[in-house]
mmCIF file of C-alpha atoms and ligand atoms in Angstrom:
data_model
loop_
_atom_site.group_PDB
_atom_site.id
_atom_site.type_symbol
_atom_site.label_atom_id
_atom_site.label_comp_id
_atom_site.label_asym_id
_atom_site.label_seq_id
_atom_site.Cartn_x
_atom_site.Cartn_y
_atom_site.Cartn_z
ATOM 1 C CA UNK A 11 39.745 19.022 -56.707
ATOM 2 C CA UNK A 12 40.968 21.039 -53.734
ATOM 3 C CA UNK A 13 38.679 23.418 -52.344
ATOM 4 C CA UNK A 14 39.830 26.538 -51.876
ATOM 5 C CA UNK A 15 36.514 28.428 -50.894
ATOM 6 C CA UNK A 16 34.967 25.924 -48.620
ATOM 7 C CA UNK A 17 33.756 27.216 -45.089
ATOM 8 C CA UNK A 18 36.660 25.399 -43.520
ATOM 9 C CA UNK A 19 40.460 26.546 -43.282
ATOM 10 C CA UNK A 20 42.347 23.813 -45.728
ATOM 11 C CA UNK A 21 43.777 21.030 -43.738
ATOM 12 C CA UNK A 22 46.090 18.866 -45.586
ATOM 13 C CA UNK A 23 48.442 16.190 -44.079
ATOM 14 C CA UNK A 24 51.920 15.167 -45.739
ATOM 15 C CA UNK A 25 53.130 11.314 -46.180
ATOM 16 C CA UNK A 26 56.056 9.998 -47.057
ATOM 17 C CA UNK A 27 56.565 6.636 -48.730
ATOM 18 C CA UNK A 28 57.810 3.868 -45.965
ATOM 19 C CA UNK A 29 61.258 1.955 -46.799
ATOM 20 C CA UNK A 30 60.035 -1.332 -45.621
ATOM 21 C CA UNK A 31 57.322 -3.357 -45.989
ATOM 22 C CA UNK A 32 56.165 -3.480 -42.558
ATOM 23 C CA UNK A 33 55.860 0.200 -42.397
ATOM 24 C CA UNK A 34 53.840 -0.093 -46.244
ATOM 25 C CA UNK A 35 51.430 -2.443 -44.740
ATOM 26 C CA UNK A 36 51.345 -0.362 -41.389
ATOM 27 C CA UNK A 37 50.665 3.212 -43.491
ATOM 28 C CA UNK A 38 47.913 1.095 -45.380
ATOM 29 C CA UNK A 39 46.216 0.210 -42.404
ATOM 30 C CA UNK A 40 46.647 3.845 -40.879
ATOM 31 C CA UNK A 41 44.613 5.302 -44.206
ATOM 32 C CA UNK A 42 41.202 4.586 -42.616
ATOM 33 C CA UNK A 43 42.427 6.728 -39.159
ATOM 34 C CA UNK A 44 43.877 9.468 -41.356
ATOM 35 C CA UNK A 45 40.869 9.741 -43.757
ATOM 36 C CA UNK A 46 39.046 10.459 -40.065
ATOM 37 C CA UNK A 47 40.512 13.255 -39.279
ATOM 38 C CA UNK A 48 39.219 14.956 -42.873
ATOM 39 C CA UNK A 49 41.796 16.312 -44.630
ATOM 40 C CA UNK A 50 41.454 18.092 -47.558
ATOM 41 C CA UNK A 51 43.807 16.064 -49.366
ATOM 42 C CA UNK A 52 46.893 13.737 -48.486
ATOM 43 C CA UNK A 53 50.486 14.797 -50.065
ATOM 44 C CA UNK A 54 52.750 12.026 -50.896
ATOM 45 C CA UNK A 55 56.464 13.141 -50.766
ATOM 46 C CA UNK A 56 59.644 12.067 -53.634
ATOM 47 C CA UNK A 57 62.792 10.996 -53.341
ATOM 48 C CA UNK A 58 63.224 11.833 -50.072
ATOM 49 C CA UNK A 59 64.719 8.725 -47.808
ATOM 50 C CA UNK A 60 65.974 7.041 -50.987
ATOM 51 C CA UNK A 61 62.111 6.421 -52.295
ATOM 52 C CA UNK A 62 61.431 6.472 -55.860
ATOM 53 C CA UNK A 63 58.915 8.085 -58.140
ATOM 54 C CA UNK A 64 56.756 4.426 -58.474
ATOM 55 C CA UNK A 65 56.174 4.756 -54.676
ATOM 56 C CA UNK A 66 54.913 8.223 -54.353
ATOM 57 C CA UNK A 67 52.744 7.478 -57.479
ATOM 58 C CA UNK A 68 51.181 4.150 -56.282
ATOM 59 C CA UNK A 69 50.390 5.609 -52.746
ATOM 60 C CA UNK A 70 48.863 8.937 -53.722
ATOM 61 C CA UNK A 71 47.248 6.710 -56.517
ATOM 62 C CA UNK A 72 45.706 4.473 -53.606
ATOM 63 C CA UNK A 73 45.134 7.346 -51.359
ATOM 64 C CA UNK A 74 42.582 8.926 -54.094
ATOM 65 C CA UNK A 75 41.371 5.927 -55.638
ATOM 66 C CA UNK A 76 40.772 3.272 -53.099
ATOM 67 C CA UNK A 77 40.518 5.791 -50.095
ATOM 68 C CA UNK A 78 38.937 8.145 -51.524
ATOM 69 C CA UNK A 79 40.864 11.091 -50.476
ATOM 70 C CA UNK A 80 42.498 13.887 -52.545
ATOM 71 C CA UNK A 81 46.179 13.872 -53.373
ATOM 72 C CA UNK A 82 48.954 15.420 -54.369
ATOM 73 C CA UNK A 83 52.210 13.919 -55.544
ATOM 74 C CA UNK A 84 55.769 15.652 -54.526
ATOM 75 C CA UNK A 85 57.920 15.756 -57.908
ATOM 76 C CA UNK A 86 61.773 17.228 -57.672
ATOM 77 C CA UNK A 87 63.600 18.423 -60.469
ATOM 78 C CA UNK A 88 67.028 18.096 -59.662
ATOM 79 C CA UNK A 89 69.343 14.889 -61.407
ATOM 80 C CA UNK A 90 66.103 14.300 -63.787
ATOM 81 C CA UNK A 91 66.336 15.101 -67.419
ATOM 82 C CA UNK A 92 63.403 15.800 -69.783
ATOM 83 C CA UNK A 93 62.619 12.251 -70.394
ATOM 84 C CA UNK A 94 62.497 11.354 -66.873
ATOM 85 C CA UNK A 95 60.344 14.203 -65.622
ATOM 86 C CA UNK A 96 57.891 13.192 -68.595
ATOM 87 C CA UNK A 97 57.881 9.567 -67.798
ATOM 88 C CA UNK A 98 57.058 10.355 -63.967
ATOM 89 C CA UNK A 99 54.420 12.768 -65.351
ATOM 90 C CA UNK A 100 52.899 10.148 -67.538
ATOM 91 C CA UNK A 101 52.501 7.535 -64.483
ATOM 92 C CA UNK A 102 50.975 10.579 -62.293
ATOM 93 C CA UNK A 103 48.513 10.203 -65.124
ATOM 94 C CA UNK A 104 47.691 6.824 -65.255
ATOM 95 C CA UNK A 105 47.253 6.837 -61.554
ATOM 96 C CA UNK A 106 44.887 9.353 -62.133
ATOM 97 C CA UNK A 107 46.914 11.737 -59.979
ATOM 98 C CA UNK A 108 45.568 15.381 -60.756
ATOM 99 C CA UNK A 109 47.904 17.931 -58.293
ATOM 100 C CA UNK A 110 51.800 17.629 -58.253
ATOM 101 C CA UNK A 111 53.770 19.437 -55.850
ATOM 102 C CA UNK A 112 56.648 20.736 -57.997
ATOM 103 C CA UNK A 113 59.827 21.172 -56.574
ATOM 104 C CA UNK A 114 63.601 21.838 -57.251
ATOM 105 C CA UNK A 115 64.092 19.030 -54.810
ATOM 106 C CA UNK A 116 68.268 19.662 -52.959
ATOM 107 C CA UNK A 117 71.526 18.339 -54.224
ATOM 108 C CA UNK A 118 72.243 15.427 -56.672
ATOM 109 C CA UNK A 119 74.131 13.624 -59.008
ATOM 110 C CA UNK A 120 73.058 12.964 -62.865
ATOM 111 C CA UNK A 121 72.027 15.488 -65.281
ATOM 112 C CA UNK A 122 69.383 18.303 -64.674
ATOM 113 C CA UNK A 123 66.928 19.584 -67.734
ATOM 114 C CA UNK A 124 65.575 21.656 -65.150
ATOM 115 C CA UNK A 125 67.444 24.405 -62.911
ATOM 116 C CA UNK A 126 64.784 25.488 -60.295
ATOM 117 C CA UNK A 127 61.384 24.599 -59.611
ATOM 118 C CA UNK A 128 59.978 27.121 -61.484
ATOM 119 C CA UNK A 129 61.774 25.558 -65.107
ATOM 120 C CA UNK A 130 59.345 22.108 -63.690
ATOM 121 C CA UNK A 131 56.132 24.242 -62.569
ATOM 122 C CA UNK A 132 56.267 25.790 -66.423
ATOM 123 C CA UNK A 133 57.435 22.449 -68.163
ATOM 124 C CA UNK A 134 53.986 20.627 -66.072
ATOM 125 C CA UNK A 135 51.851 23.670 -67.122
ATOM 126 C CA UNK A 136 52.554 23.087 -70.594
ATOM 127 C CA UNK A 137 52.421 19.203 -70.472
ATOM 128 C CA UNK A 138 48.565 20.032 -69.209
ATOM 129 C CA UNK A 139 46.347 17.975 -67.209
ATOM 130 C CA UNK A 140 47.525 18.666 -63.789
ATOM 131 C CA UNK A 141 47.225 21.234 -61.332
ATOM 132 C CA UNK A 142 50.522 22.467 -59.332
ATOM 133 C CA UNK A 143 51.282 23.834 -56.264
ATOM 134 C CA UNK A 144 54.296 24.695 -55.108
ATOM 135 C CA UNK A 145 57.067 25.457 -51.781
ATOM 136 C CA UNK A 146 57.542 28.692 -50.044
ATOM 137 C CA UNK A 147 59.836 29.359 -47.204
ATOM 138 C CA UNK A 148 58.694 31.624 -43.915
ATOM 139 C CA UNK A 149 62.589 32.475 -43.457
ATOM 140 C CA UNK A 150 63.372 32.455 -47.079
ATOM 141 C CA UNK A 151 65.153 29.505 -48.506
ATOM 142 C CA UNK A 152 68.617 28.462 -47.155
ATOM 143 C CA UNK A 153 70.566 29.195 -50.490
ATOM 144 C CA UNK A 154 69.004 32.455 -51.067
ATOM 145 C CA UNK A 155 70.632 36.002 -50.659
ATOM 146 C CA UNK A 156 67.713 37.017 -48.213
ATOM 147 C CA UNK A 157 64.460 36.891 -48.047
ATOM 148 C CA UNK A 158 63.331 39.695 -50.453
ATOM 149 C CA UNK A 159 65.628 37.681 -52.937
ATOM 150 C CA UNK A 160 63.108 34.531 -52.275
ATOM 151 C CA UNK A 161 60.405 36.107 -52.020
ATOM 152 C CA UNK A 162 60.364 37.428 -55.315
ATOM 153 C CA UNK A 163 60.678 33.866 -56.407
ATOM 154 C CA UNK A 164 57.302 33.317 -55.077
ATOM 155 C CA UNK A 165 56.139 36.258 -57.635
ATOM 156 C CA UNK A 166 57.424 33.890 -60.745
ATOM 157 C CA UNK A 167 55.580 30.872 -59.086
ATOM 158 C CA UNK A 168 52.431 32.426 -58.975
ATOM 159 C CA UNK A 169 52.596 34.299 -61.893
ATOM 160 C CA UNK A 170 53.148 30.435 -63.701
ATOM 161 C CA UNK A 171 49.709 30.255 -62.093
ATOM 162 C CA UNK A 172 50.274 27.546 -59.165
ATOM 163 C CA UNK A 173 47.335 26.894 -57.320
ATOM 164 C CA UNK A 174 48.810 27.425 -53.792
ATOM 165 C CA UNK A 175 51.736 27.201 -51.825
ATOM 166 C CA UNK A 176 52.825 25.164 -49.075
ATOM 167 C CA UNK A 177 55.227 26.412 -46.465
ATOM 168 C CA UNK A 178 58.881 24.954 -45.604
ATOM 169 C CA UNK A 179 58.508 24.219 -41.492
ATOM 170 C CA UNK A 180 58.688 26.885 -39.031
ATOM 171 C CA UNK A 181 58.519 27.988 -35.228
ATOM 172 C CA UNK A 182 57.485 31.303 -35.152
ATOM 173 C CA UNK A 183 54.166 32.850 -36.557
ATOM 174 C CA UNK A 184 55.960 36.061 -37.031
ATOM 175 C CA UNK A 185 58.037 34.640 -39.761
ATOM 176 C CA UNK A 186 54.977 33.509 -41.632
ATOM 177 C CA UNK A 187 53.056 36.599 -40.999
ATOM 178 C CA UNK A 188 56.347 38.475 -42.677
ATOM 179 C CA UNK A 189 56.115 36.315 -45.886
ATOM 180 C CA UNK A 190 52.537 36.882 -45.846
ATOM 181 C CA UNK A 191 53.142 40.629 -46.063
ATOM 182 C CA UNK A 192 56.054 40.314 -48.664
ATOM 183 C CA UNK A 193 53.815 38.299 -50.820
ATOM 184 C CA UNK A 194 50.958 40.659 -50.613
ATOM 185 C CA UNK A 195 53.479 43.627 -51.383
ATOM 186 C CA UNK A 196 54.141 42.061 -54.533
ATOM 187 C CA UNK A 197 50.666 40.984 -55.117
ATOM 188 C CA UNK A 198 50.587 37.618 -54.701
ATOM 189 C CA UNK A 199 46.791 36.364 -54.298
ATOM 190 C CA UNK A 200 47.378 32.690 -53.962
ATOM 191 C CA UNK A 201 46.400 30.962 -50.964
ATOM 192 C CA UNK A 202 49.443 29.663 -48.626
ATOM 193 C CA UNK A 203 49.112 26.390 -46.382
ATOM 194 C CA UNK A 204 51.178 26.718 -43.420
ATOM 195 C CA UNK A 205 53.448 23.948 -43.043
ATOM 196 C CA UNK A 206 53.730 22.859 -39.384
ATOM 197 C CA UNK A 207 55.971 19.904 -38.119
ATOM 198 C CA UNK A 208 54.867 18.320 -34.645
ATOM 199 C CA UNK A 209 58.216 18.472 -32.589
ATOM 200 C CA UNK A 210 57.983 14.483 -30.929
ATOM 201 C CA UNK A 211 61.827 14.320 -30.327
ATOM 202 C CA UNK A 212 64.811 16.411 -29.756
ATOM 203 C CA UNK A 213 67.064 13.880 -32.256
ATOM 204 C CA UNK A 214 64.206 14.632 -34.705
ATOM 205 C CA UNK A 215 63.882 18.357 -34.068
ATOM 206 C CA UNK A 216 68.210 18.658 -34.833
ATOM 207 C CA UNK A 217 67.640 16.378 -37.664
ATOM 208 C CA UNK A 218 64.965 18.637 -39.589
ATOM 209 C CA UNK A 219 66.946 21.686 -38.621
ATOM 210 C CA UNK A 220 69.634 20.805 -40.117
ATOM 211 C CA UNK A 221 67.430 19.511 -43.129
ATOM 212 C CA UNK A 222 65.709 22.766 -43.780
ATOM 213 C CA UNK A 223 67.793 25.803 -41.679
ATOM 214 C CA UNK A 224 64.825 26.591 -39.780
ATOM 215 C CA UNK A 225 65.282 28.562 -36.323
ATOM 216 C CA UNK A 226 64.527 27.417 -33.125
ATOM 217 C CA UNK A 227 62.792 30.122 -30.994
ATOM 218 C CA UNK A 228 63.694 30.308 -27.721
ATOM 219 C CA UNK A 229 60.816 29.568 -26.147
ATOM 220 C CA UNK A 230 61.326 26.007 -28.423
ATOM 221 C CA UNK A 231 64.735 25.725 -27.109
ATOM 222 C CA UNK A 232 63.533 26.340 -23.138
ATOM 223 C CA UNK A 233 61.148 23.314 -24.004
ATOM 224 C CA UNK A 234 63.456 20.759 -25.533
ATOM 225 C CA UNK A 235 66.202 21.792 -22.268
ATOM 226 C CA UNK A 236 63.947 20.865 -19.731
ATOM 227 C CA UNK A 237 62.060 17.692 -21.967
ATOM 228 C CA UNK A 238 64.528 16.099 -23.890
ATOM 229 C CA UNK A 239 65.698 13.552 -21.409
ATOM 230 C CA UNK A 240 61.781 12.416 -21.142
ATOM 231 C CA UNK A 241 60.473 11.140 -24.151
ATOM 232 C CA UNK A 242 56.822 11.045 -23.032
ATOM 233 C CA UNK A 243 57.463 14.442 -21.336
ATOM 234 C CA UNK A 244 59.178 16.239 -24.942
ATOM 235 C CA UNK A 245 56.324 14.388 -27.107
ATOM 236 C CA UNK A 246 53.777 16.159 -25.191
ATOM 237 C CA UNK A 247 55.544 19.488 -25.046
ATOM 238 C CA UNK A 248 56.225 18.971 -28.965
ATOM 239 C CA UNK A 249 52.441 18.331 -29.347
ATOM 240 C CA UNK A 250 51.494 21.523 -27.175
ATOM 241 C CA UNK A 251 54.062 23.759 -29.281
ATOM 242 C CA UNK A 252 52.271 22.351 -32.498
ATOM 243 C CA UNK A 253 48.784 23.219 -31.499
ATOM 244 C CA UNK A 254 49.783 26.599 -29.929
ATOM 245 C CA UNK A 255 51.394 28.045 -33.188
ATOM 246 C CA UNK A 256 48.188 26.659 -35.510
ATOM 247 C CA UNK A 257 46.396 28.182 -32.928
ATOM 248 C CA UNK A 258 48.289 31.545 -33.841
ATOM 249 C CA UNK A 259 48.158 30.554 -37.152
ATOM 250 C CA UNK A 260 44.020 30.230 -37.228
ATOM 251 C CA UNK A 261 43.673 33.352 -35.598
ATOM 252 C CA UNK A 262 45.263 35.580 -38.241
ATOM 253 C CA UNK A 263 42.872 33.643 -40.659
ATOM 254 C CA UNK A 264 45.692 31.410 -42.383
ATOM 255 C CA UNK A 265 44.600 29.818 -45.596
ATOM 256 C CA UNK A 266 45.415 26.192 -44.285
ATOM 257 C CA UNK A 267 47.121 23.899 -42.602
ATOM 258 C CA UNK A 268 49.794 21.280 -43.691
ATOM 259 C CA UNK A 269 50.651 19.061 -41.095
ATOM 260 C CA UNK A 270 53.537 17.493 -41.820
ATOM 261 C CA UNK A 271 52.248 13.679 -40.775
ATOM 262 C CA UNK A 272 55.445 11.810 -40.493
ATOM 263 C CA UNK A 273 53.296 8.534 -40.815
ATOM 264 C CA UNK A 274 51.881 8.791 -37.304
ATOM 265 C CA UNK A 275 48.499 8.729 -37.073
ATOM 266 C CA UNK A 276 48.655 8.870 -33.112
ATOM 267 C CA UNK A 277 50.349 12.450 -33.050
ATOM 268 C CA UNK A 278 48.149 13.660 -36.084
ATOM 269 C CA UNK A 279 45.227 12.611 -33.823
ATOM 270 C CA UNK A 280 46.124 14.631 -31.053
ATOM 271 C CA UNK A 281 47.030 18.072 -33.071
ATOM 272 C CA UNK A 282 43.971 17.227 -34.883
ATOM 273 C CA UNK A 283 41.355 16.571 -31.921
ATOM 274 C CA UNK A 284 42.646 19.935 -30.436
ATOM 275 C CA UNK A 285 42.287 21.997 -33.718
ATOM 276 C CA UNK A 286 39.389 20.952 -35.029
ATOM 277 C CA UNK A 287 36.523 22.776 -33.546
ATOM 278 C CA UNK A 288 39.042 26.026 -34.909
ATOM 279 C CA UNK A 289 39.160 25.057 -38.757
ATOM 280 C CA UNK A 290 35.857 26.749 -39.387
ATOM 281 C CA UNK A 291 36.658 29.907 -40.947
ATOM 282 C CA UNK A 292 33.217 31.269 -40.241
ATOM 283 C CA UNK A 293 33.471 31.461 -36.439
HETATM 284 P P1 LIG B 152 63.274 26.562 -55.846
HETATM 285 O O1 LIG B 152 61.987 27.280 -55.798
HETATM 286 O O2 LIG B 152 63.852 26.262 -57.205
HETATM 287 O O3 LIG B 152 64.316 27.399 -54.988
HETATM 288 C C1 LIG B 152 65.639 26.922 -54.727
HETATM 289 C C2 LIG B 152 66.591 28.104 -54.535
HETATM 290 O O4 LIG B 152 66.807 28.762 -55.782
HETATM 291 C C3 LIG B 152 66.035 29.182 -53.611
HETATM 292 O O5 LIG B 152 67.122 29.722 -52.897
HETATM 293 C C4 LIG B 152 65.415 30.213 -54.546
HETATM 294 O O6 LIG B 152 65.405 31.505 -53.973
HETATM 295 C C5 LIG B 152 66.335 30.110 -55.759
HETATM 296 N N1 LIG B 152 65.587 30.289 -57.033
HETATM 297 C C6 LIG B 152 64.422 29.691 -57.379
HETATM 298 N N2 LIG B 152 64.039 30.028 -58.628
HETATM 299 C C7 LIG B 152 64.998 30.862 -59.086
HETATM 300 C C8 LIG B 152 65.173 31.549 -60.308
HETATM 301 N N3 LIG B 152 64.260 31.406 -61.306
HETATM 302 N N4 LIG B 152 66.287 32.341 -60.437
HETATM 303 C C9 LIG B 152 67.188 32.457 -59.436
HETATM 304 N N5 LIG B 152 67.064 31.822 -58.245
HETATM 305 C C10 LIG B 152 65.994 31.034 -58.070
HETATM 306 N N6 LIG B 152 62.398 17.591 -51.242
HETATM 307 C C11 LIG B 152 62.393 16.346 -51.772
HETATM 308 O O7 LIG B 152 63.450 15.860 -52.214
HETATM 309 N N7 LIG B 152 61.234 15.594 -51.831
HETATM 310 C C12 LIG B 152 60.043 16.072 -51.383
HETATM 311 O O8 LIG B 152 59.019 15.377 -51.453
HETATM 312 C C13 LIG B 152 60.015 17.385 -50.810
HETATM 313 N N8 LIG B 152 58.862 17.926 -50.330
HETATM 314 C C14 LIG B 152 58.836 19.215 -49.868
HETATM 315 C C15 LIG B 152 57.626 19.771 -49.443
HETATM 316 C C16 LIG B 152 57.571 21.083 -48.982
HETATM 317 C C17 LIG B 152 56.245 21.665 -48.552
HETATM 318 C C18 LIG B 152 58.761 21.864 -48.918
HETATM 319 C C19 LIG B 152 58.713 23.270 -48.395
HETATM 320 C C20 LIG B 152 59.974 21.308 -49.308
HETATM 321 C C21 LIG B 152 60.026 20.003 -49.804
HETATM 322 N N9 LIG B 152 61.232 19.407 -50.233
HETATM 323 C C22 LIG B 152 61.241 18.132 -50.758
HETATM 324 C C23 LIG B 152 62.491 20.136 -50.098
HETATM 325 C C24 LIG B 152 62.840 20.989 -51.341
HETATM 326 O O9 LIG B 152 63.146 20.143 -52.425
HETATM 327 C C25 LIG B 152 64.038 21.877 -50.971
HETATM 328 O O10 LIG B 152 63.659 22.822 -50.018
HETATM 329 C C26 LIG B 152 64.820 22.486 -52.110
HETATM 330 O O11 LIG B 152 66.048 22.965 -51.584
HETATM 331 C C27 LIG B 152 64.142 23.693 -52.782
HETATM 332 O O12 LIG B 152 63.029 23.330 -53.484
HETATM 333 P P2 LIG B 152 62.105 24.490 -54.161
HETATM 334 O O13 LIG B 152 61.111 23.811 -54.990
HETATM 335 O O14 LIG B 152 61.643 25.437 -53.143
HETATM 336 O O15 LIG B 152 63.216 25.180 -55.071
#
């Protein structure tokens, strides 16, 4: 169970399910150094990188029952039909799996039951047994109209009664603090993790850009100019960006933070180590 009310802001940390085996055993032997830095719960992503739905399910499975950490399993919609979405729903079961992360997931072939992700949030909600959480986006989704437009999305999430939300990447606070705002004009009372992705290299930085549309601030931009060429040097500039904004983020009282992990226990134990003595909401 995820604890919304607890003394300390949420602090969640996202996974994704290696393609090798090396990097399996390696992420297994990471679990103990991630379970250090206390996170709330541990989110285990789909599909993405050519994964499957076993693999998500068998590592948030181990994550909450041999390490004894929350977890919450991505699930995408997109190229699944009925049958498929209720076969990945009954292994989530067996591996006693109790939060999915429901998403519309991005292009693909084979046939879709389900149009966006609120068709899957209401299809889990009446399947029972789990609780769901779901994506919002700081500078609205790249497909949408504008931001009102996806906004108002968030409305029909909520109202399907998702737990919370977890944000798309972003740079800028003020772009968080805007959705904030839009969601509480339309009376949306669900807490929202911020979803903040440690910038370690400038071929990584282009690569999620291009993934998920989000800007680069020009302050960002200064930093990769001047760092890019040093690896050591743009890591620790990366790092320093990271903290800074969840520093921003803590001081408007954000519900929690979702550290997008990328495997690397080394970088989540910097951030970490620098934002720790800040996660207590009752400073
Ligand atoms: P939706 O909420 O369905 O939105 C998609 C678009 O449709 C938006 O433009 C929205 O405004 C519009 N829309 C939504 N509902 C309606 C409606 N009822 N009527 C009209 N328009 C509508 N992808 C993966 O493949 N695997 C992962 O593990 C994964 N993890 C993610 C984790 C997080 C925290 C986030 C933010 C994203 C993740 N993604 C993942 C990426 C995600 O699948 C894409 O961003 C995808 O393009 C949209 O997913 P969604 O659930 O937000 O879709």
């Amino acid at each position: 169970m995820i604890d919304f009310n607890s003394k300390q802001t949420l602090f969640s940390l996202e996974l994704f399910p290696p393609k090798d085996t090396e990097s399996m055993v390696s992420i297994y032997a990471s679990m103990g150094r991630f379970k250090a830095f206390k996170p709330d719960y541990i989110s285990v992503t789909y599909g993405a990188g050519g994964s499957d739905n076993h693999e998500t399910v068998s590592i948030a499975s181990d994550i909450k029952n041999k390490f004894g950490i929350e977890s919450v399993a991505h699930l995408t919609c997109l190229g699944s039909t009925r049958e498929n979405i209720d076969s990945a729903l009954l292994a989530l079961k067996a591996g006693g799996i109790k939060n999915i992360l429901a998403l519309r997931g991005d292009k693909s072939s084979g046939n879709s039951d389900f149009k966006y992700a609120t068709d899957l949030i209401a299809h889990i909600k009446k399947y029972g047994g789990f609780d769901v959480c779901a994506a919002c986006y700081p500078e609205g989704h790249k497909e949408s109209l504008n931001k009102e437009r996806d906004f108002d999305i968030l409305k029909l999430k909520a109202d399907l009664g998702v737990t919370h939300f977890i944000s798309q990447l972003f740079f800028d606070t003020n772009d968080f603090e805007e959705m904030l705002e839009g969601m509480a004009k339309r009376n949306i009372n669900v807490p929202t993790e911020a979803g903040i992705m440690p910038v370690v290299s400038a071929k990584q930085i282009m690569k999620m850009v291009m993934l998920s549309g989000a800007r680069i601030p020009e302050k960002l931009e200064k930093c990769i100019k001047r760092f890019e060429s040093n690896k050591e040097a743009m890591k620790a500039a990366g790092i320093n960006y990271a903290v800074n904004l969840i520093t921003e983020l803590l001081a408007i009282n954000v519900a929690g933070i979702h550290l997008y992990a990328m495997n690397n226990p080394d970088t989540t134990e910097l951030i970490y180590k620098a934002i720790s003595p800040m996660l207590n909401k009752t400073i």
